[in-house]
Tab-separated table of C-alpha atoms in Angstrom:
chain	number	residue	atom	x	y	z
F	1	MET	CA	96.486	115.852	86.475
F	2	THR	CA	98.724	116.327	89.487
F	3	ALA	CA	97.828	118.820	92.219
F	4	THR	CA	100.301	120.809	94.327
F	5	GLU	CA	99.870	122.559	97.670
F	6	THR	CA	102.373	124.003	100.145
F	7	PHE	CA	101.942	123.294	103.853
F	8	ALA	CA	103.525	124.821	106.948
F	9	LEU	CA	104.166	122.903	110.152
F	10	GLU	CA	105.262	124.649	113.350
F	11	GLY	CA	105.950	123.747	116.959
F	12	HIS	CA	107.898	120.898	118.569
F	13	ILE	CA	107.687	118.938	115.356
F	14	VAL	CA	111.092	117.228	115.399
F	15	ASP	CA	111.559	115.738	118.872
F	16	SER	CA	107.869	114.778	118.964
F	17	LEU	CA	108.283	112.966	115.595
F	18	ILE	CA	105.389	114.906	114.056
F	19	LEU	CA	107.467	115.972	111.026
F	20	PRO	CA	108.488	112.424	109.995
F	21	LYS	CA	104.890	111.271	110.549
F	22	VAL	CA	103.637	114.022	108.213
F	23	LEU	CA	106.184	113.016	105.563
F	24	ASP	CA	105.167	109.355	105.941
F	25	LEU	CA	101.517	110.286	105.402
F	26	VAL	CA	102.451	112.129	102.216
F	27	LEU	CA	104.286	109.119	100.797
F	28	GLU	CA	101.616	106.636	101.925
F	29	SER	CA	99.010	108.612	99.947
F	30	GLY	CA	100.990	108.105	96.758
F	31	SER	CA	102.106	111.743	96.770
F	32	ASP	CA	105.573	113.241	96.920
F	33	TYR	CA	107.079	116.134	98.848
F	34	ARG	CA	109.832	118.710	98.724
F	35	LEU	CA	111.113	120.450	101.845
F	36	LEU	CA	111.243	124.115	100.905
F	37	ASP	CA	112.412	125.353	104.299
F	38	VAL	CA	113.269	123.771	107.653
F	39	ALA	CA	114.231	125.803	110.724
F	40	ILE	CA	115.120	123.706	113.773
F	41	GLY	CA	114.793	125.200	117.258
F	42	ARG	CA	118.161	125.545	119.006
F	43	THR	CA	116.940	124.492	122.466
F	44	PRO	CA	114.357	121.921	123.631
F	45	THR	CA	111.874	124.739	124.243
F	46	ASP	CA	112.357	126.501	120.894
F	47	PRO	CA	109.746	125.673	118.227
F	48	SER	CA	110.739	124.433	114.792
F	49	ARG	CA	109.159	125.157	111.421
F	50	ALA	CA	108.980	123.265	108.129
F	51	VAL	CA	107.522	124.340	104.802
F	52	ILE	CA	106.600	121.339	102.647
F	53	GLU	CA	105.523	121.353	99.014
F	54	VAL	CA	103.270	118.359	98.335
F	55	THR	CA	102.467	117.037	94.886
F	56	ALA	CA	99.532	114.617	94.762
F	57	PRO	CA	98.265	112.488	91.837
F	58	ASP	CA	95.033	114.548	91.653
F	59	ASP	CA	92.855	117.051	93.511
F	60	GLN	CA	90.888	114.371	95.373
F	61	VAL	CA	94.008	112.722	96.798
F	62	LEU	CA	95.343	116.133	97.810
F	63	ALA	CA	92.073	117.072	99.547
F	64	THR	CA	92.016	113.803	101.515
F	65	LEU	CA	95.689	114.145	102.384
F	66	ALA	CA	95.172	117.756	103.536
F	67	GLU	CA	92.611	116.537	106.097
F	68	GLN	CA	95.078	113.915	107.387
F	69	LEU	CA	97.895	116.447	107.610
F	70	GLN	CA	95.728	118.917	109.480
F	71	VAL	CA	95.192	116.334	112.228
F	72	GLN	CA	98.992	116.524	112.723
F	73	GLY	CA	98.953	120.337	112.729
F	74	ALA	CA	100.051	120.994	109.123
F	75	ASN	CA	98.215	123.888	107.474
F	76	PRO	CA	98.169	125.158	103.869
F	77	LEU	CA	100.655	128.007	103.596
F	78	ASP	CA	98.108	130.230	101.864
F	79	SER	CA	94.967	129.656	103.887
F	80	GLY	CA	92.864	132.343	102.219
F	81	GLN	CA	89.509	133.375	103.687
F	82	ALA	CA	87.004	131.048	105.253
F	83	GLU	CA	83.778	130.374	103.382
F	84	THR	CA	80.422	129.609	104.961
F	85	GLU	CA	77.135	128.190	103.755
F	86	PRO	CA	73.809	128.102	105.603
F	87	ALA	CA	72.776	124.841	107.249
F	88	PRO	CA	69.927	123.495	105.048
F	89	ALA	CA	67.921	122.091	107.988
F	90	ASP	CA	68.133	121.484	111.720
F	91	GLY	CA	70.847	118.893	112.394
F	92	VAL	CA	72.088	118.935	108.786
F	93	ALA	CA	75.304	120.592	107.548
F	94	PRO	CA	76.159	121.735	104.017
F	95	VAL	CA	77.706	118.974	101.919
F	96	ASP	CA	81.272	120.331	102.024
F	97	PHE	CA	81.318	121.271	105.729
F	98	THR	CA	84.647	121.513	107.543
F	99	ALA	CA	85.089	118.657	110.019
F	100	THR	CA	87.053	119.582	113.127
F	101	THR	CA	89.967	117.837	114.827
F	102	ASN	CA	90.720	117.932	118.550
F	103	LEU	CA	93.359	120.617	117.968
F	104	VAL	CA	92.927	124.326	118.635
F	105	THR	CA	91.368	125.674	115.425
F	106	GLU	CA	91.402	129.162	113.949
F	107	VAL	CA	89.146	130.526	111.198
F	108	ARG	CA	90.022	133.518	109.036
F	109	ILE	CA	87.101	135.910	108.681
F	110	ASP	CA	87.440	139.364	107.109
F	111	GLY	CA	91.219	139.089	107.371
F	112	ARG	CA	91.230	138.207	111.096
F	113	TRP	CA	92.053	134.826	112.586
F	114	ILE	CA	89.388	133.917	115.149
F	115	THR	CA	89.960	130.983	117.495
F	116	ALA	CA	87.069	128.534	117.801
F	117	ASP	CA	85.487	128.469	121.262
F	118	ARG	CA	86.725	124.942	121.997
F	119	ALA	CA	88.563	122.011	120.418
F	120	GLU	CA	86.551	118.856	119.748
F	121	MET	CA	86.888	116.374	116.927
F	122	ASP	CA	84.159	115.468	114.443
F	123	CYS	CA	82.142	118.666	114.775
F	124	THR	CA	81.294	121.586	112.490
F	125	LEU	CA	82.368	125.233	112.804
F	126	VAL	CA	79.623	127.863	112.939
F	127	VAL	CA	80.307	131.592	112.572
F	128	ARG	CA	77.988	133.426	114.920
F	129	ASP	CA	78.196	137.081	116.069
F	130	ASP	CA	81.907	137.440	115.320
F	131	ARG	CA	82.608	134.128	117.079
F	132	VAL	CA	83.411	130.652	115.832
F	133	VAL	CA	81.469	127.992	117.680
F	134	THR	CA	82.429	124.304	117.545
F	135	THR	CA	79.077	122.612	116.991
F	136	PRO	CA	78.079	118.920	116.825
F	137	LEU	CA	75.793	118.045	113.928
F	138	HIS	CA	72.723	117.547	116.099
F	139	ARG	CA	73.043	121.080	117.499
F	140	LEU	CA	73.003	122.789	114.082
F	141	ARG	CA	69.996	124.930	113.314
F	142	ARG	CA	68.684	125.778	109.868
F	143	GLY	CA	70.447	128.868	108.531
F	144	ASP	CA	73.534	128.592	110.759
F	145	ALA	CA	76.627	129.932	108.920
F	146	VAL	CA	78.678	126.719	108.673
F	147	VAL	CA	82.320	126.865	107.568
F	148	VAL	CA	82.866	124.813	104.410
F	149	GLY	CA	85.993	123.562	102.638
F	150	SER	CA	89.525	124.001	103.928
F	151	SER	CA	90.201	127.595	102.910
F	152	GLY	CA	90.756	129.969	105.825
F	153	VAL	CA	90.980	127.217	108.447
F	154	ARG	CA	94.132	126.308	110.352
F	155	VAL	CA	95.045	124.326	113.451
F	156	VAL	CA	97.774	124.623	116.053
F	157	ALA	CA	100.196	121.681	116.031
F	158	PRO	CA	99.942	119.525	119.167
F	159	ASP	CA	102.680	120.020	121.742
F	160	ARG	CA	104.199	116.573	122.155
F	161	GLY	CA	107.664	117.526	123.296
F	162	ARG	CA	109.746	114.742	124.776
F	163	GLY	CA	111.624	114.411	127.999
F	164	ARG	CA	109.121	116.164	130.231
F	165	ASP	CA	106.760	113.576	131.630
F	166	GLY	CA	108.789	110.386	131.995
F	167	PHE	CA	106.827	108.452	129.371
F	168	GLU	CA	109.584	108.416	126.785
F	169	PHE	CA	111.670	105.506	128.110
F	170	MET	CA	111.970	102.890	125.344
F	171	ASP	CA	110.343	105.462	123.092
F	172	SER	CA	107.089	103.925	121.876
F	173	ASP	CA	103.913	105.092	123.582
F	174	ILE	CA	102.541	101.562	123.940
F	175	SER	CA	104.683	98.781	125.331
F	176	THR	CA	104.372	96.055	127.938
F	177	GLU	CA	108.110	96.364	128.559
F	178	LYS	CA	108.217	99.827	130.086
F	179	PRO	CA	109.184	100.078	133.772
F	180	LYS	CA	105.922	100.476	135.682
F	181	ALA	CA	107.515	102.121	138.708
F	182	THR	CA	108.891	104.902	136.502
F	183	GLN	CA	105.541	105.374	134.799
F	184	LEU	CA	103.736	105.385	138.134
F	185	ARG	CA	105.999	108.099	139.573
F	186	ALA	CA	105.678	110.135	136.364
F	187	LEU	CA	101.897	109.919	136.486
F	188	ALA	CA	101.868	110.882	140.170
F	189	ASP	CA	104.059	113.893	139.341
F	190	ARG	CA	101.648	114.885	136.556
F	191	LEU	CA	98.705	114.725	138.976
F	192	ARG	CA	100.623	116.819	141.517
F	193	GLN	CA	101.316	119.359	138.772
F	194	ALA	CA	97.623	119.398	137.849
F	195	ARG	CA	96.761	120.159	141.457
F	196	ALA	CA	99.381	122.934	141.578
F	197	ASP	CA	98.071	124.415	138.313
F	198	GLY	CA	94.465	124.265	139.467
F	199	VAL	CA	93.314	122.055	136.578
F	200	GLU	CA	90.873	119.213	137.133
F	201	VAL	CA	91.401	115.474	136.718
F	202	LEU	CA	88.845	113.259	135.012
F	203	ALA	CA	88.668	109.502	135.647
F	204	VAL	CA	86.966	107.250	133.090
F	205	CYS	CA	86.382	103.888	134.723
F	206	GLY	CA	85.473	100.464	133.395
F	207	PRO	CA	83.974	97.653	135.530
F	208	VAL	CA	87.343	95.868	135.514
F	209	VAL	CA	88.548	98.489	137.993
F	210	ILE	CA	86.145	96.947	140.504
F	211	HIS	CA	86.709	93.338	139.423
F	212	THR	CA	90.492	93.705	139.951
F	213	GLY	CA	90.174	95.344	143.348
F	214	GLY	CA	90.930	98.900	142.264
F	215	GLY	CA	87.675	100.399	143.580
F	216	PRO	CA	88.965	101.347	147.062
F	217	ALA	CA	91.986	103.086	145.493
F	218	VAL	CA	89.773	105.164	143.181
F	219	ALA	CA	87.585	106.057	146.184
F	220	ARG	CA	90.715	107.187	148.058
F	221	LEU	CA	91.762	109.341	145.095
F	222	VAL	CA	88.318	110.963	145.032
F	223	GLN	CA	88.355	111.527	148.794
F	224	GLY	CA	91.894	112.929	148.605
F	225	GLY	CA	90.908	115.495	145.994
F	226	TRP	CA	92.910	113.901	143.148
F	227	ILE	CA	89.851	113.280	140.936
F	228	GLN	CA	87.261	115.993	140.191
F	229	ARG	CA	85.118	114.308	137.478
F	230	LEU	CA	84.096	110.696	136.822
F	231	PHE	CA	82.686	109.131	133.657
F	232	ALA	CA	81.628	105.487	133.571
F	233	GLY	CA	78.887	103.138	132.509
F	234	ASN	CA	76.097	101.366	134.316
F	235	GLY	CA	78.337	98.335	134.923
F	236	PHE	CA	81.064	100.200	136.797
F	237	ALA	CA	78.627	101.923	139.151
F	238	THR	CA	76.645	98.732	139.663
F	239	HIS	CA	79.637	96.584	140.592
F	240	ASP	CA	81.095	99.347	142.759
F	241	ILE	CA	77.859	99.449	144.754
F	242	GLU	CA	77.612	95.639	144.745
F	243	SER	CA	81.142	95.516	146.156
F	244	ALA	CA	80.338	98.045	148.863
F	245	VAL	CA	77.020	96.477	149.863
F	246	MET	CA	77.547	92.750	149.332
F	247	GLY	CA	81.327	92.347	149.150
F	248	THR	CA	81.194	90.875	145.647
F	249	SER	CA	81.773	92.026	142.090
F	250	LEU	CA	79.657	90.146	139.565
F	251	GLY	CA	79.167	87.537	142.287
F	252	ILE	CA	82.873	87.044	143.015
F	253	ASN	CA	84.059	87.840	146.535
F	254	VAL	CA	86.433	90.807	146.096
F	255	ALA	CA	88.477	89.797	149.175
F	256	SER	CA	88.975	86.095	148.498
F	257	GLY	CA	88.358	85.867	144.758
F	258	ALA	CA	85.986	82.957	145.354
F	259	GLY	CA	82.540	82.590	143.885
F	260	THR	CA	79.539	83.018	146.170
F	261	GLU	CA	76.371	80.954	146.164
F	262	GLY	CA	73.681	82.828	144.270
F	263	GLY	CA	76.149	85.626	143.676
F	264	HIS	CA	75.264	85.905	140.000
F	265	SER	CA	72.173	87.911	140.960
F	266	ASN	CA	73.870	90.211	143.497
F	267	HIS	CA	74.277	93.051	141.010
F	268	LEU	CA	70.598	92.862	140.089
F	269	ARG	CA	69.591	93.053	143.748
F	270	VAL	CA	71.641	96.193	144.372
F	271	ILE	CA	70.299	97.798	141.197
F	272	ASN	CA	66.794	97.019	142.422
F	273	GLU	CA	67.466	98.583	145.829
F	274	VAL	CA	69.009	101.735	144.342
F	275	ARG	CA	66.012	102.024	142.042
F	276	ARG	CA	63.805	101.691	145.136
F	277	HIS	CA	65.640	104.677	146.693
F	278	GLY	CA	65.332	106.660	143.473
F	279	SER	CA	68.999	107.551	142.907
F	280	ILE	CA	72.529	106.683	143.980
F	281	ALA	CA	72.666	109.860	146.073
F	282	ALA	CA	69.453	108.912	147.857
F	283	ALA	CA	70.775	105.396	148.490
F	284	VAL	CA	73.968	106.869	149.963
F	285	GLU	CA	72.036	109.313	152.111
F	286	ALA	CA	69.842	106.500	153.404
F	287	GLY	CA	72.910	104.460	154.371
F	288	TYR	CA	72.255	101.672	151.886
F	289	VAL	CA	75.548	102.391	150.071
F	290	PRO	CA	78.152	102.707	152.847
F	291	ALA	CA	81.395	102.992	150.844
F	292	GLY	CA	82.931	102.774	147.398
F	293	VAL	CA	83.642	105.105	144.502
F	294	MET	CA	80.056	106.237	143.964
F	295	HIS	CA	79.705	106.850	147.712
F	296	ALA	CA	82.870	108.996	147.592
F	297	CYS	CA	81.564	110.958	144.582
F	298	VAL	CA	78.259	111.694	146.314
F	299	THR	CA	79.761	112.609	149.698
F	300	HIS	CA	82.513	114.775	148.124
F	301	ASP	CA	80.220	116.432	145.567
F	302	ILE	CA	82.124	115.060	142.562
F	303	PRO	CA	80.031	115.180	139.365
F	304	PHE	CA	79.670	111.848	137.559
F	305	VAL	CA	78.187	110.841	134.228
F	306	LEU	CA	76.937	107.275	133.732
F	307	GLY	CA	76.368	106.460	130.068
F	308	GLY	CA	74.146	103.487	129.355
F	309	SER	CA	74.266	100.811	126.649
F	310	VAL	CA	71.873	98.256	125.215
F	311	ARG	CA	73.421	95.465	127.320
F	312	ASP	CA	72.867	97.142	130.679
F	313	ASP	CA	70.947	95.426	133.456
F	314	GLY	CA	68.499	97.620	135.302
F	315	PRO	CA	69.756	100.201	134.682
F	316	LEU	CA	70.576	102.276	137.730
F	317	PRO	CA	68.317	105.343	137.911
F	318	ASP	CA	71.312	107.666	137.378
F	319	THR	CA	72.332	105.953	134.136
F	320	MET	CA	71.540	108.103	131.107
F	321	THR	CA	70.098	106.025	128.267
F	322	ASP	CA	69.972	108.703	125.559
F	323	VAL	CA	73.476	108.645	124.019
F	324	VAL	CA	73.135	112.133	122.537
F	325	GLU	CA	72.257	113.534	125.961
F	326	VAL	CA	75.200	111.629	127.467
F	327	ALA	CA	77.634	113.131	124.950
F	328	ASP	CA	76.269	116.642	125.581
F	329	ARG	CA	76.620	116.176	129.338
F	330	MET	CA	80.189	114.953	128.872
F	331	ARG	CA	80.971	118.051	126.763
F	332	ASP	CA	79.734	120.229	129.616
F	333	GLU	CA	81.750	118.365	132.231
F	334	VAL	CA	85.146	118.329	130.453
F	335	ALA	CA	85.496	122.115	130.645
F	336	GLY	CA	88.417	122.766	133.002
F	337	VAL	CA	89.791	119.222	132.770
F	338	GLY	CA	93.557	119.127	132.217
F	339	VAL	CA	94.304	115.446	132.849
F	340	ALA	CA	92.240	112.388	131.903
F	341	LEU	CA	92.781	108.899	133.324
F	342	MET	CA	91.271	106.118	131.204
F	343	LEU	CA	91.078	103.185	133.612
F	344	ALA	CA	90.422	99.805	131.973
F	345	SER	CA	87.699	101.233	129.793
F	346	THR	CA	87.413	100.936	126.024
F	347	LEU	CA	84.068	102.278	124.826
F	348	HIS	CA	83.756	105.050	127.410
F	349	ALA	CA	87.425	105.953	126.944
F	350	ILE	CA	86.935	106.356	123.193
F	351	ALA	CA	83.725	108.337	123.735
F	352	THR	CA	85.541	110.604	126.168
F	353	GLY	CA	88.477	110.986	123.800
F	354	ASN	CA	86.022	112.259	121.194
F	355	VAL	CA	85.080	115.273	123.332
F	356	LEU	CA	88.516	116.052	124.787
F	357	PRO	CA	90.851	118.660	123.274
F	358	ALA	CA	94.283	117.321	122.307
F	359	SER	CA	95.748	119.585	124.984
F	360	VAL	CA	94.344	117.373	127.755
F	361	ALA	CA	97.058	115.013	129.023
F	362	THR	CA	95.537	111.567	128.618
F	363	TYR	CA	96.779	108.385	130.297
F	364	CYS	CA	95.292	105.027	129.449
F	365	ILE	CA	95.934	102.357	132.104
F	366	ASP	CA	94.895	98.954	130.816
F	367	ILE	CA	96.294	95.453	130.640
F	368	ASN	CA	95.249	95.398	126.981
F	369	PRO	CA	97.600	97.568	124.873
F	370	SER	CA	95.123	97.682	122.000
F	371	VAL	CA	92.963	100.176	123.925
F	372	VAL	CA	95.602	102.887	123.537
F	373	THR	CA	95.951	102.000	119.875
F	374	LYS	CA	92.194	102.331	119.411
F	375	LEU	CA	92.220	105.714	121.129
F	376	SER	CA	95.029	106.958	118.879
F	377	ASP	CA	93.406	105.546	115.744
F	378	ARG	CA	90.253	107.480	116.573
F	379	GLY	CA	92.084	110.771	116.904
F	380	SER	CA	93.235	110.890	120.545
F	381	HIS	CA	96.909	110.972	119.551
F	382	GLN	CA	97.875	112.517	122.871
F	383	ALA	CA	97.082	109.300	124.791
F	384	HIS	CA	99.934	107.674	126.726
F	385	GLY	CA	99.629	103.969	127.477
F	386	ILE	CA	100.494	102.199	130.706
F	387	VAL	CA	100.054	98.485	130.095
F	388	THR	CA	99.466	96.875	133.463
F	389	ASP	CA	96.890	95.335	135.779
F	390	VAL	CA	94.790	98.357	136.695
F	391	GLY	CA	93.736	97.234	140.197
F	392	PRO	CA	97.196	96.908	141.829
F	393	PHE	CA	98.474	99.924	139.850
F	394	LEU	CA	95.742	102.174	141.250
F	395	GLY	CA	96.539	101.049	144.779
F	396	GLN	CA	100.190	101.967	144.279
F	397	LEU	CA	99.213	105.300	142.707
F	398	ALA	CA	97.006	106.180	145.681
F	399	ASP	CA	99.865	105.249	148.030
F	400	GLU	CA	102.341	107.350	146.031
F	401	LEU	CA	100.020	110.367	146.321
F	402	GLY	CA	99.322	109.751	149.996
F	403	ALA	CA	95.599	109.407	149.333
């Protein structure tokens, strides 16, 4: 038996192509739609609104489709009241719990729409003392009032208006054929705007930043006050310190690009020395680490989170090896972040995207265009891609900003 539901979609849904994407999702699910009402904004700043009646083959298809549409900001027209069920045990949600997106979410309780405390994907919603708290599964406690089903839950459509940040040339978000100079100036303007607005900039760095010679540029951006948070893994910090102490990155001379005799063990030797000092900060204070990104973070009091993995050497004493603790620390640190720079990082970029609200302007600079695709496929639809060699690009960005 077919199932029918009416959805409303509001915001900059035409020029951002959200409306056609929603209609495509409906058709791809095997469902059909009827546009009941469409009101187009008259100016680029006016919002638009569409009311769409969707007819699905059955209730299950409609329920799955509703979750996909909500990621794009489409809400059931009649949202009703939210329902809650108690968490059956610590770290366990009711079977039909509501899974969040990275969009601003509102929950209707006793006739009032209450905005959840923060936007993060893949979490639950807990009603607590007239508040709605976005809660990861591991933080649930037995008896928590967890929102279940889709009734009484709505999201705010992402603002993806065009023509404002210079990333619309040639239209697609991911292309090797976009003019890099234009993208560089647009990104520099966005960072200047972030500084003017008082919002913080997060850099997520992969080891390739160091391998390609981008480390000094990132250090300049930290020293110049253009970066206020840094996330990375053990490898990035290790090779940054190796570069500063021994002039190599994974044994390769960063100035000449030539291999060095015995250089394969250089990173292990610097890890060992930092471990001897007890922390990166202690190694900097003692003069063992004289320069580099980690040196700049320590000397300019920039918080950093180093998330470990099973393949790490050492690791450095600052590297956190409990992934749940890492994710919680990242959640704490992203508060106040308005711009995120994903610099030649895949796994840490995706992990960061998981805890960022969709409202955070996200730029992924990588020579591999698939990284942006992976970010988008995992829910970070706001990510812009700049496909280029990250090392030279960062140097030009630092120059553009006068860092």
